[in-house]
CSV table of C-alpha atoms and ligand atoms in Angstrom, one decimal:
chain,number,residue,atom,x,y,z
A,1,MET,CA,-19.6,17.5,-4.6
A,2,THR,CA,-19.4,13.9,-5.9
A,3,VAL,CA,-15.8,12.8,-6.2
A,4,ARG,CA,-15.3,11.2,-9.6
A,5,ILE,CA,-13.0,8.2,-9.4
A,6,GLY,CA,-11.0,6.3,-12.1
A,7,VAL,CA,-9.9,2.9,-11.1
A,8,THR,CA,-6.8,1.0,-12.5
A,9,GLY,CA,-6.1,-2.6,-12.1
A,10,ALA,CA,-9.9,-3.0,-12.0
A,11,THR,CA,-10.1,-6.8,-12.2
A,12,GLY,CA,-7.3,-7.4,-9.7
A,13,ARG,CA,-7.8,-8.5,-6.1
A,14,MET,CA,-7.8,-4.9,-4.9
A,15,GLY,CA,-9.3,-3.1,-8.0
A,16,ARG,CA,-12.5,-5.1,-7.5
A,17,GLU,CA,-12.7,-4.2,-3.8
A,18,VAL,CA,-12.2,-0.5,-4.6
A,19,ILE,CA,-15.1,-0.5,-7.1
A,20,ALA,CA,-17.3,-2.3,-4.6
A,21,ALA,CA,-16.4,0.2,-1.8
A,22,VAL,CA,-17.2,3.2,-4.1
A,23,ALA,CA,-20.6,1.6,-4.9
A,24,ASP,CA,-21.4,1.5,-1.2
A,25,ARG,CA,-20.9,5.3,-0.8
A,26,GLU,CA,-22.9,8.4,-1.9
A,27,ASP,CA,-20.0,10.9,-2.0
A,28,CYS,CA,-18.1,9.3,-4.9
A,29,GLU,CA,-18.7,7.4,-8.1
A,30,VAL,CA,-16.6,5.3,-10.5
A,31,VAL,CA,-16.3,7.2,-13.9
A,32,PHE,CA,-14.1,4.5,-15.5
A,33,ALA,CA,-12.4,1.3,-14.6
A,34,VAL,CA,-9.5,-0.1,-16.6
A,35,ASN,CA,-7.5,-3.2,-16.8
A,36,ARG,CA,-4.6,-4.4,-19.0
A,37,ASP,CA,-6.6,-7.4,-20.1
A,38,PRO,CA,-10.3,-6.5,-20.0
A,39,ASP,CA,-13.0,-8.9,-20.9
A,40,ASP,CA,-16.8,-8.6,-20.9
A,41,GLU,CA,-17.1,-8.7,-17.2
A,42,THR,CA,-18.8,-5.8,-15.3
A,43,ILE,CA,-18.0,-5.1,-11.7
A,44,ALA,CA,-20.8,-3.4,-9.6
A,45,GLY,CA,-22.3,-2.3,-12.9
A,46,ASN,CA,-19.1,-0.8,-14.3
A,47,GLU,CA,-17.8,-1.9,-17.6
A,48,ILE,CA,-14.1,-2.7,-17.6
A,49,GLU,CA,-12.2,-0.9,-20.3
A,50,SER,CA,-8.8,-1.4,-21.7
A,51,ALA,CA,-5.8,0.2,-19.9
A,52,GLU,CA,-4.7,1.4,-23.4
A,53,GLU,CA,-7.6,3.8,-23.3
A,54,PHE,CA,-6.4,5.4,-20.0
A,55,ASP,CA,-5.1,8.7,-21.4
A,56,SER,CA,-8.2,9.4,-23.4
A,57,LEU,CA,-10.5,8.3,-20.5
A,58,VAL,CA,-8.8,10.7,-18.2
A,59,VAL,CA,-9.6,13.5,-20.6
A,60,ASP,CA,-13.1,12.5,-21.6
A,61,ARG,CA,-14.5,11.3,-18.2
A,62,GLU,CA,-12.9,14.1,-16.2
A,63,PRO,CA,-12.1,12.1,-13.0
A,64,THR,CA,-11.2,14.0,-9.9
A,65,VAL,CA,-8.8,11.3,-8.8
A,66,VAL,CA,-7.4,8.0,-10.0
A,67,VAL,CA,-7.1,5.1,-7.5
A,68,ASP,CA,-4.4,2.6,-8.5
A,69,PHE,CA,-3.6,-0.9,-7.3
A,70,THR,CA,-1.5,-2.4,-10.1
A,71,GLY,CA,2.3,-2.8,-10.3
A,72,PRO,CA,5.2,-0.3,-9.8
A,73,GLU,CA,5.9,0.3,-13.4
A,74,SER,CA,2.3,0.9,-14.4
A,75,ALA,CA,1.6,3.0,-11.3
A,76,VAL,CA,4.4,5.4,-12.3
A,77,ASP,CA,3.0,5.6,-15.8
A,78,TYR,CA,-0.5,6.3,-14.5
A,79,ALA,CA,0.9,9.0,-12.1
A,80,ASP,CA,2.7,10.7,-15.0
A,81,ALA,CA,-0.5,10.7,-17.1
A,82,CYS,CA,-2.5,12.1,-14.1
A,83,ALA,CA,0.1,14.8,-13.5
A,84,ASP,CA,-0.2,15.9,-17.2
A,85,SER,CA,-4.0,16.1,-16.9
A,86,ASN,CA,-4.3,17.7,-13.5
A,87,VAL,CA,-5.9,14.7,-11.9
A,88,ALA,CA,-5.1,13.7,-8.3
A,89,PHE,CA,-3.6,10.2,-7.9
A,90,VAL,CA,-3.9,7.7,-5.0
A,91,THR,CA,-1.8,4.5,-5.1
A,92,GLY,CA,-1.6,1.5,-2.8
A,93,THR,CA,0.8,-0.3,-5.1
A,94,THR,CA,4.0,-1.6,-3.5
A,95,GLY,CA,7.3,-2.9,-4.7
A,96,PHE,CA,8.7,0.4,-6.1
A,97,ASP,CA,12.5,0.7,-6.6
A,98,ASP,CA,14.2,4.0,-5.7
A,99,ASP,CA,13.9,5.4,-9.2
A,100,GLN,CA,10.2,4.6,-9.4
A,101,LEU,CA,9.6,6.2,-6.1
A,102,GLU,CA,11.4,9.3,-7.2
A,103,ALA,CA,9.2,9.4,-10.4
A,104,LEU,CA,6.0,9.0,-8.3
A,105,GLU,CA,7.2,11.8,-6.0
A,106,ALA,CA,7.8,14.0,-9.1
A,107,ALA,CA,4.2,13.8,-10.1
A,108,GLY,CA,3.4,15.4,-6.7
A,109,ASP,CA,5.0,18.7,-8.1
A,110,ASP,CA,2.0,19.0,-10.4
A,111,VAL,CA,-0.9,17.3,-8.7
A,112,ALA,CA,-1.9,15.8,-5.3
A,113,VAL,CA,-0.3,12.3,-5.0
A,114,LEU,CA,-0.9,10.0,-2.1
A,115,HIS,CA,1.1,6.8,-1.8
A,116,ALA,CA,0.4,4.4,1.1
A,117,PRO,CA,1.6,0.8,1.3
A,118,ASN,CA,-1.3,-0.1,3.6
A,119,PHE,CA,-4.7,1.6,3.8
A,120,ALA,CA,-5.8,-0.2,7.0
A,121,ARG,CA,-6.3,2.1,9.9
A,122,GLY,CA,-5.0,-0.5,12.2
A,123,VAL,CA,-1.7,-0.6,10.4
A,124,GLN,CA,-1.5,3.2,10.8
A,125,ALA,CA,-2.0,2.6,14.6
A,126,LEU,CA,0.7,0.0,14.5
A,127,LEU,CA,3.1,2.4,12.8
A,128,ASN,CA,2.4,5.0,15.5
A,129,VAL,CA,3.3,2.6,18.4
A,130,VAL,CA,6.1,0.4,17.0
A,131,GLY,CA,8.8,3.1,17.4
A,132,GLU,CA,7.8,3.7,21.0
A,133,ALA,CA,8.0,0.0,21.7
A,134,VAL,CA,11.5,-0.2,20.2
A,135,GLN,CA,12.6,2.9,22.2
A,136,ASN,CA,11.2,1.4,25.4
A,137,LEU,CA,13.0,-1.9,24.9
A,138,PRO,CA,16.6,-1.0,23.9
A,139,GLY,CA,18.8,-4.0,23.2
A,140,TYR,CA,15.9,-6.4,22.6
A,141,ASP,CA,16.0,-8.6,19.6
A,142,VAL,CA,13.6,-7.4,16.9
A,143,GLU,CA,12.2,-9.7,14.2
A,144,LEU,CA,9.5,-8.9,11.7
A,145,VAL,CA,7.3,-11.6,10.0
A,146,GLU,CA,4.8,-10.7,7.2
A,147,THR,CA,2.4,-13.3,5.8
A,148,HIS,CA,0.5,-12.9,2.5
A,149,HIS,CA,-1.3,-14.9,-0.2
A,150,ASN,CA,0.6,-16.9,-2.8
A,151,GLY,CA,-0.1,-14.3,-5.5
A,152,LYS,CA,1.9,-11.5,-4.0
A,153,ARG,CA,4.8,-10.4,-6.1
A,154,ASP,CA,7.0,-8.2,-3.9
A,155,ALA,CA,8.8,-9.2,-0.7
A,156,PRO,CA,9.1,-7.9,1.9
A,157,SER,CA,5.7,-6.3,1.7
A,158,GLY,CA,5.5,-2.5,1.4
A,159,THR,CA,4.0,-2.4,4.9
A,160,ALA,CA,7.0,-4.4,6.2
A,161,ASN,CA,9.4,-1.9,4.7
A,162,ARG,CA,7.5,1.0,6.2
A,163,LEU,CA,7.5,-0.7,9.6
A,164,LEU,CA,11.3,-1.4,9.3
A,165,GLU,CA,11.9,2.3,8.6
A,166,GLU,CA,10.1,3.1,11.8
A,167,ILE,CA,11.9,0.5,13.8
A,168,GLU,CA,15.3,1.6,12.5
A,169,ALA,CA,14.6,5.2,13.2
A,170,ASN,CA,13.9,4.4,16.9
A,171,GLY,CA,16.8,2.0,17.8
A,172,GLU,CA,20.4,1.1,17.2
A,173,PHE,CA,20.4,-1.7,14.5
A,174,SER,CA,23.1,-3.0,12.3
A,175,GLU,CA,21.4,-4.6,9.3
A,176,ARG,CA,18.3,-6.4,8.0
A,177,THR,CA,18.7,-10.2,7.7
A,178,HIS,CA,16.2,-11.6,5.2
A,179,GLY,CA,15.5,-15.2,6.3
A,180,ARG,CA,18.2,-17.6,7.7
A,181,GLU,CA,19.7,-20.8,6.4
A,182,GLY,CA,22.6,-23.0,7.4
A,183,GLU,CA,25.1,-21.8,9.9
A,184,ALA,CA,23.4,-18.4,10.6
A,185,PRO,CA,23.5,-17.4,14.3
A,186,ARG,CA,21.7,-14.3,15.2
A,187,GLU,CA,23.8,-11.1,15.2
A,188,GLU,CA,23.2,-8.9,18.2
A,189,ALA,CA,21.8,-5.9,16.5
A,190,GLU,CA,20.3,-7.3,13.3
A,191,ILE,CA,16.6,-7.2,12.4
A,192,GLY,CA,15.3,-10.5,11.1
A,193,VAL,CA,12.8,-10.1,8.3
A,194,HIS,CA,10.7,-13.1,7.2
A,195,ALA,CA,8.2,-13.2,4.3
A,196,LEU,CA,5.7,-16.1,4.3
A,197,ARG,CA,3.5,-16.7,1.2
A,198,ALA,CA,0.6,-19.2,1.4
A,199,GLY,CA,-2.9,-19.7,0.2
A,200,ASN,CA,-5.2,-16.7,0.2
A,201,ILE,CA,-4.0,-15.0,3.4
A,202,THR,CA,-5.0,-11.3,3.2
A,203,GLY,CA,-2.1,-9.8,5.1
A,204,GLU,CA,-0.5,-10.1,8.5
A,205,HIS,CA,2.4,-8.2,10.0
A,206,GLU,CA,4.0,-9.1,13.3
A,207,ILE,CA,6.9,-7.5,15.1
A,208,VAL,CA,8.5,-9.6,17.8
A,209,LEU,CA,10.6,-7.8,20.5
A,210,ALA,CA,12.3,-10.2,22.9
A,211,ASP,CA,15.1,-10.5,25.4
A,212,ASN,CA,15.9,-13.7,27.3
A,213,HIS,CA,13.1,-13.2,29.9
A,214,GLU,CA,10.1,-11.8,28.0
A,215,GLU,CA,8.7,-11.1,24.6
A,216,VAL,CA,6.3,-8.5,23.2
A,217,ARG,CA,4.4,-9.2,19.9
A,218,LEU,CA,2.7,-6.4,18.0
A,219,THR,CA,0.4,-7.9,15.4
A,220,HIS,CA,-1.9,-6.6,12.7
A,221,ARG,CA,-4.1,-9.0,10.8
A,222,ALA,CA,-6.3,-7.9,7.9
A,223,GLU,CA,-9.4,-10.1,7.9
A,224,ASP,CA,-10.4,-9.1,4.3
A,225,ARG,CA,-9.4,-6.7,1.5
A,226,GLY,CA,-12.4,-4.5,2.1
A,227,VAL,CA,-10.4,-2.8,4.9
A,228,PHE,CA,-7.8,-1.6,2.4
A,229,ALA,CA,-10.4,-0.6,-0.1
A,230,ALA,CA,-12.3,1.5,2.4
A,231,GLY,CA,-9.1,3.3,3.4
A,232,ALA,CA,-8.2,3.9,-0.2
A,233,VAL,CA,-11.6,5.4,-1.0
A,234,ASP,CA,-11.4,7.6,2.1
A,235,ALA,CA,-8.1,8.8,0.8
A,236,ALA,CA,-9.6,9.4,-2.7
A,237,VAL,CA,-12.4,11.5,-1.3
A,238,TRP,CA,-10.0,13.4,1.0
A,239,ILE,CA,-7.4,14.2,-1.7
A,240,ALA,CA,-10.1,15.7,-4.0
A,241,GLY,CA,-9.7,18.9,-1.9
A,242,GLN,CA,-5.9,19.0,-1.7
A,243,LYS,CA,-3.4,21.1,-3.6
A,244,ALA,CA,-0.4,19.6,-5.5
A,245,GLY,CA,2.0,17.7,-3.1
A,246,ARG,CA,2.9,14.3,-1.7
A,247,TYR,CA,0.6,12.8,0.9
A,248,ASP,CA,0.4,9.8,3.1
A,249,PHE,CA,-2.5,7.9,4.6
A,250,ALA,CA,-1.6,9.4,8.0
A,251,ASP,CA,-2.6,12.8,6.5
A,252,VAL,CA,-6.1,11.4,5.8
A,253,ILE,CA,-6.5,9.9,9.2
A,254,SER,CA,-5.3,12.9,11.1
A,255,GLU,CA,-8.3,15.0,9.9
B,301,NDP,N1,-1.8,-0.2,0.1
B,301,NDP,C1,-2.6,-1.3,0.4
B,301,NDP,O1,-3.4,-1.2,1.4
B,301,NDP,C2,-2.6,-2.5,-0.4
B,301,NDP,C3,-1.7,-2.6,-1.4
B,301,NDP,N2,-1.7,-3.7,-2.2
B,301,NDP,C4,-0.8,-3.7,-3.4
B,301,NDP,O2,-1.6,-3.4,-4.5
B,301,NDP,C5,-1.0,-4.0,-5.7
B,301,NDP,C6,-2.0,-4.9,-6.4
B,301,NDP,O3,-2.3,-5.9,-5.5
B,301,NDP,P1,-3.4,-7.0,-6.0
B,301,NDP,O4,-4.7,-6.3,-6.3
B,301,NDP,O5,-3.4,-8.1,-4.9
B,301,NDP,O6,-2.8,-7.6,-7.3
B,301,NDP,P2,-3.5,-8.3,-8.5
B,301,NDP,O7,-2.4,-9.0,-9.3
B,301,NDP,O8,-4.6,-9.1,-8.1
B,301,NDP,O9,-4.0,-7.1,-9.4
B,301,NDP,C7,-3.2,-6.2,-10.0
B,301,NDP,C8,-4.0,-5.6,-11.2
B,301,NDP,O10,-3.2,-4.7,-11.8
B,301,NDP,C9,-3.0,-5.0,-13.2
B,301,NDP,N3,-1.6,-4.7,-13.6
B,301,NDP,C10,-0.5,-5.3,-13.2
B,301,NDP,N4,0.5,-4.8,-13.9
B,301,NDP,C11,0.0,-3.9,-14.8
B,301,NDP,C12,0.6,-3.1,-15.8
B,301,NDP,N5,1.9,-3.1,-16.0
B,301,NDP,N6,-0.2,-2.3,-16.5
B,301,NDP,C13,-1.6,-2.3,-16.3
B,301,NDP,N7,-2.2,-3.1,-15.3
B,301,NDP,C14,-1.4,-3.9,-14.6
B,301,NDP,C15,-3.3,-6.5,-13.3
B,301,NDP,O11,-3.7,-6.8,-14.6
B,301,NDP,P3,-3.6,-8.2,-15.2
B,301,NDP,O12,-4.8,-8.9,-14.8
B,301,NDP,O13,-3.5,-8.0,-16.7
B,301,NDP,O14,-2.3,-8.9,-14.7
B,301,NDP,C16,-4.3,-6.7,-12.2
B,301,NDP,O15,-5.6,-6.4,-12.7
B,301,NDP,C17,0.3,-4.7,-5.1
B,301,NDP,O16,1.4,-3.9,-5.3
B,301,NDP,C18,0.0,-4.9,-3.7
B,301,NDP,O17,1.1,-5.1,-2.9
B,301,NDP,C19,-2.6,-4.7,-2.0
B,301,NDP,C20,-3.4,-4.7,-1.0
B,301,NDP,C21,-3.5,-3.6,-0.1
B,302,LIG,O1,-0.2,-7.6,-1.8
B,302,LIG,C1,-1.0,-7.5,-0.8
B,302,LIG,O2,-2.0,-8.3,-0.7
B,302,LIG,C2,-0.8,-6.5,0.2
B,302,LIG,N1,0.1,-5.7,0.0
B,302,LIG,C3,0.4,-4.5,0.8
B,302,LIG,C4,1.9,-4.6,1.2
B,302,LIG,O3,2.7,-4.9,0.4
B,302,LIG,O4,2.2,-4.1,2.3
B,302,LIG,C5,-0.5,-4.3,2.0
B,302,LIG,C6,-1.2,-5.5,2.5
B,302,LIG,O5,-0.5,-6.2,3.4
B,302,LIG,C7,-1.7,-6.5,1.4
Protein backbone atom coordinates (compact mmCIF):
# COMPACT_ATOMS: atom_id res chain seq x y z
CA MET A 1 0.00 0.00 0.00
CA THR A 2 1.31 3.45 -0.88
CA VAL A 3 1.10 5.79 2.09
CA ARG A 4 -0.55 9.06 1.08
CA ILE A 5 1.12 12.02 2.77
CA GLY A 6 -0.07 15.62 3.21
CA VAL A 7 2.71 18.07 4.06
CA THR A 8 2.26 21.32 6.02
CA GLY A 9 4.81 24.11 6.25
CA ALA A 10 5.82 22.97 2.77
CA THR A 11 8.11 25.85 1.86
CA GLY A 12 9.85 25.92 5.26
CA ARG A 13 13.31 24.52 5.89
CA MET A 14 11.89 21.16 6.95
CA GLY A 15 8.81 21.01 4.73
CA ARG A 16 11.03 21.09 1.64
CA GLU A 17 13.18 18.29 3.00
CA VAL A 18 10.15 16.13 3.77
CA ILE A 19 8.81 16.53 0.23
CA ALA A 20 12.24 15.62 -1.18
CA ALA A 21 12.52 12.60 1.13
CA VAL A 22 9.11 11.29 0.05
CA ALA A 23 10.08 11.73 -3.62
CA ASP A 24 13.05 9.41 -3.03
CA ARG A 25 10.86 6.53 -1.82
CA GLU A 26 8.43 4.14 -3.47
CA ASP A 27 6.25 3.31 -0.47
CA CYS A 28 4.72 6.78 -0.10
CA GLU A 29 3.65 9.83 -2.09
CA VAL A 30 2.79 13.47 -1.43
CA VAL A 31 -0.92 14.05 -2.09
CA PHE A 32 -0.84 17.72 -1.09
CA ALA A 33 1.63 20.26 0.22
CA VAL A 34 0.40 23.46 1.86
CA ASN A 35 1.92 26.64 3.14
CA ARG A 36 0.53 29.73 4.78
CA ASP A 37 1.96 31.91 2.08
CA PRO A 38 2.19 29.85 -1.13
CA ASP A 39 3.60 31.18 -4.38
CA ASP A 40 4.04 29.63 -7.81
CA GLU A 41 6.95 27.48 -6.73
CA THR A 42 6.79 23.69 -7.10
CA ILE A 43 8.89 21.40 -4.92
CA ALA A 44 9.90 18.01 -6.37
CA GLY A 45 7.02 18.42 -8.82
CA ASN A 46 4.44 19.26 -6.14
CA GLU A 47 2.35 22.39 -6.39
CA ILE A 48 2.26 24.34 -3.13
CA GLU A 49 -1.30 25.11 -2.09
CA SER A 50 -2.68 27.53 0.49
CA ALA A 51 -2.91 26.40 4.12
CA GLU A 52 -6.42 27.90 4.05
CA GLU A 53 -7.41 24.94 1.86
CA PHE A 54 -6.16 22.41 4.41
CA ASP A 55 -9.55 21.17 5.65
CA SER A 56 -10.92 20.59 2.17
CA LEU A 57 -7.66 19.00 0.93
CA VAL A 58 -7.81 16.51 3.79
CA VAL A 59 -11.28 15.47 2.64
CA ASP A 60 -10.67 15.55 -1.14
CA ARG A 61 -7.16 14.02 -1.40
CA GLU A 62 -7.66 11.39 1.31
CA PRO A 63 -4.20 11.43 2.90
CA THR A 64 -3.28 8.54 5.19
CA VAL A 65 -1.14 10.86 7.29
CA VAL A 66 -0.19 14.52 7.56
CA VAL A 67 3.45 15.41 8.31
CA ASP A 68 3.82 18.77 10.03
CA PHE A 69 6.83 21.02 10.62
CA THR A 70 5.33 24.47 11.27
CA GLY A 71 4.75 26.24 14.59
CA PRO A 72 2.98 25.12 17.78
CA GLU A 73 -0.29 26.96 17.22
CA SER A 74 -0.75 25.73 13.67
CA ALA A 75 0.37 22.20 14.54
CA VAL A 76 -2.43 21.99 17.11
CA ASP A 77 -4.96 23.26 14.56
CA TYR A 78 -3.77 20.73 11.97
CA ALA A 79 -3.89 17.92 14.56
CA ASP A 80 -7.50 18.84 15.43
CA ALA A 81 -8.49 18.84 11.75
CA CYS A 82 -6.83 15.45 11.25
CA ALA A 83 -8.62 14.06 14.31
CA ASP A 84 -11.94 15.21 12.82
CA SER A 85 -11.18 13.54 9.48
CA ASN A 86 -9.65 10.28 10.76
CA VAL A 87 -6.18 11.06 9.37
CA ALA A 88 -3.01 10.16 11.29
CA PHE A 89 -0.74 13.04 12.29
CA VAL A 90 3.06 13.20 12.60
CA THR A 91 4.62 16.40 13.90
CA GLY A 92 8.21 17.43 14.48
CA THR A 93 7.22 20.94 15.53
CA THR A 94 8.71 22.15 18.82
CA GLY A 95 8.03 25.00 21.24
CA PHE A 96 4.61 23.85 22.50
CA ASP A 97 3.37 25.20 25.83
CA ASP A 98 1.57 22.88 28.25
CA ASP A 99 -1.92 23.68 26.94
CA GLN A 100 -0.84 23.09 23.35
CA LEU A 101 0.76 19.79 24.30
CA GLU A 102 -2.45 18.75 26.00
CA ALA A 103 -4.45 19.64 22.88
CA LEU A 104 -2.03 17.66 20.70
CA GLU A 105 -2.38 14.68 23.02
CA ALA A 106 -6.17 14.97 22.91
CA ALA A 107 -6.09 14.41 19.14
CA GLY A 108 -4.54 11.03 19.96
CA ASP A 109 -7.90 9.94 21.43
CA ASP A 110 -9.30 9.88 17.88
CA VAL A 111 -6.37 9.13 15.55
CA ALA A 112 -2.71 8.04 15.72
CA VAL A 113 -0.57 11.07 16.67
CA LEU A 114 3.22 10.97 16.76
CA HIS A 115 5.15 13.90 18.18
CA ALA A 116 8.95 13.86 18.24
CA PRO A 117 11.20 16.86 18.86
CA ASN A 118 13.95 15.18 16.87
CA PHE A 119 13.70 12.58 14.08
CA ALA A 120 17.42 11.80 13.92
CA ARG A 121 18.17 8.22 14.94
CA GLY A 122 21.38 9.40 16.57
CA VAL A 123 19.42 11.64 18.94
CA GLN A 124 17.30 8.66 19.91
CA ALA A 125 20.54 6.81 20.74
CA LEU A 126 21.70 9.82 22.77
CA LEU A 127 18.40 9.81 24.69
CA ASN A 128 18.95 6.13 25.43
CA VAL A 129 22.42 6.63 26.94
CA VAL A 130 22.27 10.02 28.65
CA GLY A 131 20.34 8.76 31.68
CA GLU A 132 22.84 5.96 32.20
CA ALA A 133 25.74 8.43 32.04
CA VAL A 134 24.07 10.63 34.68
CA GLN A 135 23.43 7.61 36.91
CA ASN A 136 27.04 6.49 36.59
CA LEU A 137 28.39 9.93 37.52
CA PRO A 138 26.42 11.07 40.61
CA GLY A 139 27.39 14.52 41.84
CA TYR A 140 29.05 15.52 38.55
CA ASP A 141 28.18 18.94 37.17
CA VAL A 142 25.85 18.70 34.16
CA GLU A 143 25.56 21.38 31.48
CA LEU A 144 23.68 21.21 28.19
CA VAL A 145 24.56 23.30 25.16
CA GLU A 146 22.40 23.38 22.03
CA THR A 147 23.39 25.24 18.86
CA HIS A 148 21.07 26.07 15.95
CA HIS A 149 20.65 28.37 12.96
CA ASN A 150 19.68 32.01 13.41
CA GLY A 151 16.10 31.40 12.22
CA LYS A 152 15.12 29.12 15.08
CA ARG A 153 12.26 30.52 17.15
CA ASP A 154 12.13 28.42 20.32
CA ALA A 155 14.75 28.03 23.04
CA PRO A 156 15.84 25.76 24.47
CA SER A 157 15.24 23.42 21.55
CA GLY A 158 12.63 20.69 21.83
CA THR A 159 15.43 18.14 21.83
CA ALA A 160 17.20 19.94 24.68
CA ASN A 161 14.01 19.87 26.74
CA ARG A 162 13.63 16.14 26.09
CA LEU A 163 17.27 15.51 27.06
CA LEU A 164 16.77 17.58 30.23
CA GLU A 165 13.79 15.43 31.22
CA GLU A 166 15.97 12.35 30.81
CA ILE A 167 18.81 13.90 32.83
CA GLU A 168 16.47 14.99 35.64
CA ALA A 169 14.82 11.58 35.80
CA ASN A 170 18.19 9.95 36.44
CA GLY A 171 19.89 12.23 39.00
CA GLU A 172 19.37 14.63 41.87
CA PHE A 173 19.17 18.15 40.44
CA SER A 174 17.83 21.37 41.93
CA GLU A 175 16.97 23.59 38.97
CA ARG A 176 17.76 24.54 35.37
CA THR A 177 19.85 27.70 34.97
CA HIS A 178 19.40 29.27 31.54
CA GLY A 179 22.65 31.09 30.75
CA ARG A 180 24.70 33.06 33.28
CA GLU A 181 25.44 36.72 33.65
CA GLY A 182 27.16 38.89 36.26
CA GLU A 183 27.75 37.44 39.73
CA ALA A 184 26.46 33.95 39.00
CA PRO A 185 28.52 31.20 40.61
CA ARG A 186 27.46 27.68 39.76
CA GLU A 187 25.07 26.11 42.27
CA GLU A 188 26.04 22.56 43.16
CA ALA A 189 23.05 20.69 41.75
CA GLU A 190 21.87 23.00 38.99
CA ILE A 191 21.83 22.07 35.32
CA GLY A 192 23.21 24.83 33.11
CA VAL A 193 21.32 25.21 29.82
CA HIS A 194 22.76 27.26 26.96
CA ALA A 195 21.18 28.06 23.60
CA LEU A 196 23.46 29.32 20.80
CA ARG A 197 21.98 30.74 17.56
CA ALA A 198 24.27 31.40 14.61
CA GLY A 199 24.32 31.17 10.84
CA ASN A 200 22.82 28.08 9.24
CA ILE A 201 23.90 25.48 11.82
CA THR A 202 21.56 22.51 11.41
CA GLY A 203 21.46 21.40 15.05
CA GLU A 204 23.91 20.32 17.74
CA HIS A 205 23.28 19.07 21.27
CA GLU A 206 26.06 18.48 23.77
CA ILE A 207 25.83 17.31 27.36
CA VAL A 208 28.89 17.96 29.50
CA LEU A 209 29.34 15.94 32.69
CA ALA A 210 32.35 16.94 34.78
CA ASP A 211 33.94 16.84 38.20
CA ASN A 212 37.26 18.44 39.10
CA HIS A 213 39.33 15.64 37.55
CA GLU A 214 37.60 14.55 34.37
CA GLU A 215 34.86 15.35 31.90
CA VAL A 216 32.58 13.39 29.62
CA ARG A 217 30.94 15.00 26.59
CA LEU A 218 28.03 13.40 24.74
CA THR A 219 27.47 15.16 21.44
CA HIS A 220 25.04 14.80 18.57
CA ARG A 221 25.58 16.88 15.46
CA ALA A 222 23.12 16.82 12.55
CA GLU A 223 25.07 17.38 9.34
CA ASP A 224 21.99 18.23 7.27
CA ARG A 225 18.19 18.40 7.61
CA GLY A 226 17.75 15.32 5.43
CA VAL A 227 18.37 13.20 8.52
CA PHE A 228 15.29 14.68 10.25
CA ALA A 229 13.17 14.36 7.11
CA ALA A 230 14.13 10.72 6.60
CA GLY A 231 13.08 9.92 10.18
CA ALA A 232 9.82 11.83 9.82
CA VAL A 233 8.93 9.94 6.63
CA ASP A 234 9.82 6.63 8.32
CA ALA A 235 7.42 7.68 11.09
CA ALA A 236 4.70 8.58 8.56
CA VAL A 237 4.94 5.19 6.85
CA TRP A 238 4.98 3.42 10.22
CA ILE A 239 2.00 5.28 11.67
CA ALA A 240 -0.18 4.37 8.67
CA GLY A 241 -0.80 0.98 10.29
CA GLN A 242 -1.37 2.19 13.86
CA LYS A 243 -4.56 2.62 15.83
CA ALA A 244 -5.52 5.86 17.64
CA GLY A 245 -3.06 6.81 20.36
CA ARG A 246 0.01 8.88 21.16
CA TYR A 247 3.31 7.72 19.79
CA ASP A 248 6.96 8.66 19.93
CA PHE A 249 9.84 8.21 17.45
CA ALA A 250 11.20 5.51 19.80
CA ASP A 251 8.13 3.41 18.87
CA VAL A 252 9.13 3.62 15.19
CA ILE A 253 12.74 2.70 15.83
CA SER A 254 11.97 -0.19 18.13
CA GLU A 255 10.24 -2.14 15.32
N1 LIG B 1 11.56 17.08 15.03
C1 LIG B 1 12.62 17.37 14.25
O1 LIG B 1 13.41 16.49 13.89
C2 LIG B 1 12.81 18.77 13.79
C3 LIG B 1 11.96 19.73 14.23
N2 LIG B 1 12.05 21.01 13.74
C4 LIG B 1 11.00 21.93 14.16
O2 LIG B 1 10.12 22.11 13.06
C5 LIG B 1 9.53 23.40 13.11
C6 LIG B 1 9.75 24.10 11.77
O3 LIG B 1 11.12 24.29 11.57
P1 LIG B 1 11.68 24.92 10.22
O4 LIG B 1 11.22 24.14 9.04
O5 LIG B 1 13.13 25.14 10.42
O6 LIG B 1 10.93 26.33 10.25
P2 LIG B 1 10.64 27.32 9.02
O7 LIG B 1 10.33 28.64 9.65
O8 LIG B 1 11.69 27.23 8.00
O9 LIG B 1 9.32 26.71 8.40
C7 LIG B 1 8.11 26.71 9.08
C8 LIG B 1 7.03 26.62 8.04
O10 LIG B 1 5.77 26.53 8.70
C9 LIG B 1 4.96 27.60 8.27
N3 LIG B 1 4.18 28.13 9.40
C10 LIG B 1 4.65 28.71 10.51
N4 LIG B 1 3.64 29.09 11.31
C11 LIG B 1 2.51 28.75 10.64
C12 LIG B 1 1.13 28.88 10.93
N5 LIG B 1 0.72 29.48 12.07
N6 LIG B 1 0.24 28.40 10.04
C13 LIG B 1 0.66 27.80 8.91
N7 LIG B 1 1.96 27.67 8.57
C14 LIG B 1 2.85 28.12 9.44
C15 LIG B 1 5.89 28.68 7.77
O11 LIG B 1 5.18 29.45 6.83
P3 LIG B 1 5.62 30.93 6.46
O12 LIG B 1 6.60 30.76 5.36
O13 LIG B 1 4.35 31.57 6.03
O14 LIG B 1 6.19 31.55 7.70
C16 LIG B 1 6.99 27.83 7.14
O15 LIG B 1 6.68 27.42 5.84
C17 LIG B 1 10.18 24.11 14.30
O16 LIG B 1 9.32 23.99 15.42
C18 LIG B 1 11.46 23.31 14.53
O17 LIG B 1 11.93 23.37 15.84
C19 LIG B 1 13.00 21.36 12.86
C20 LIG B 1 13.91 20.44 12.43
C21 LIG B 1 13.89 19.07 12.86
O1 LIG C 1 14.60 24.18 14.61
C1 LIG C 1 15.44 23.33 14.24
O2 LIG C 1 16.18 23.50 13.26
C2 LIG C 1 15.51 22.07 14.98
N1 LIG C 1 14.63 21.86 15.90
C3 LIG C 1 14.46 20.68 16.67
C4 LIG C 1 14.51 21.00 18.15
O3 LIG C 1 13.99 22.06 18.55
O4 LIG C 1 15.01 20.19 18.92
C5 LIG C 1 15.36 19.55 16.24
C6 LIG C 1 16.65 19.92 15.59
O5 LIG C 1 17.62 20.15 16.56
C7 LIG C 1 16.53 21.06 14.61
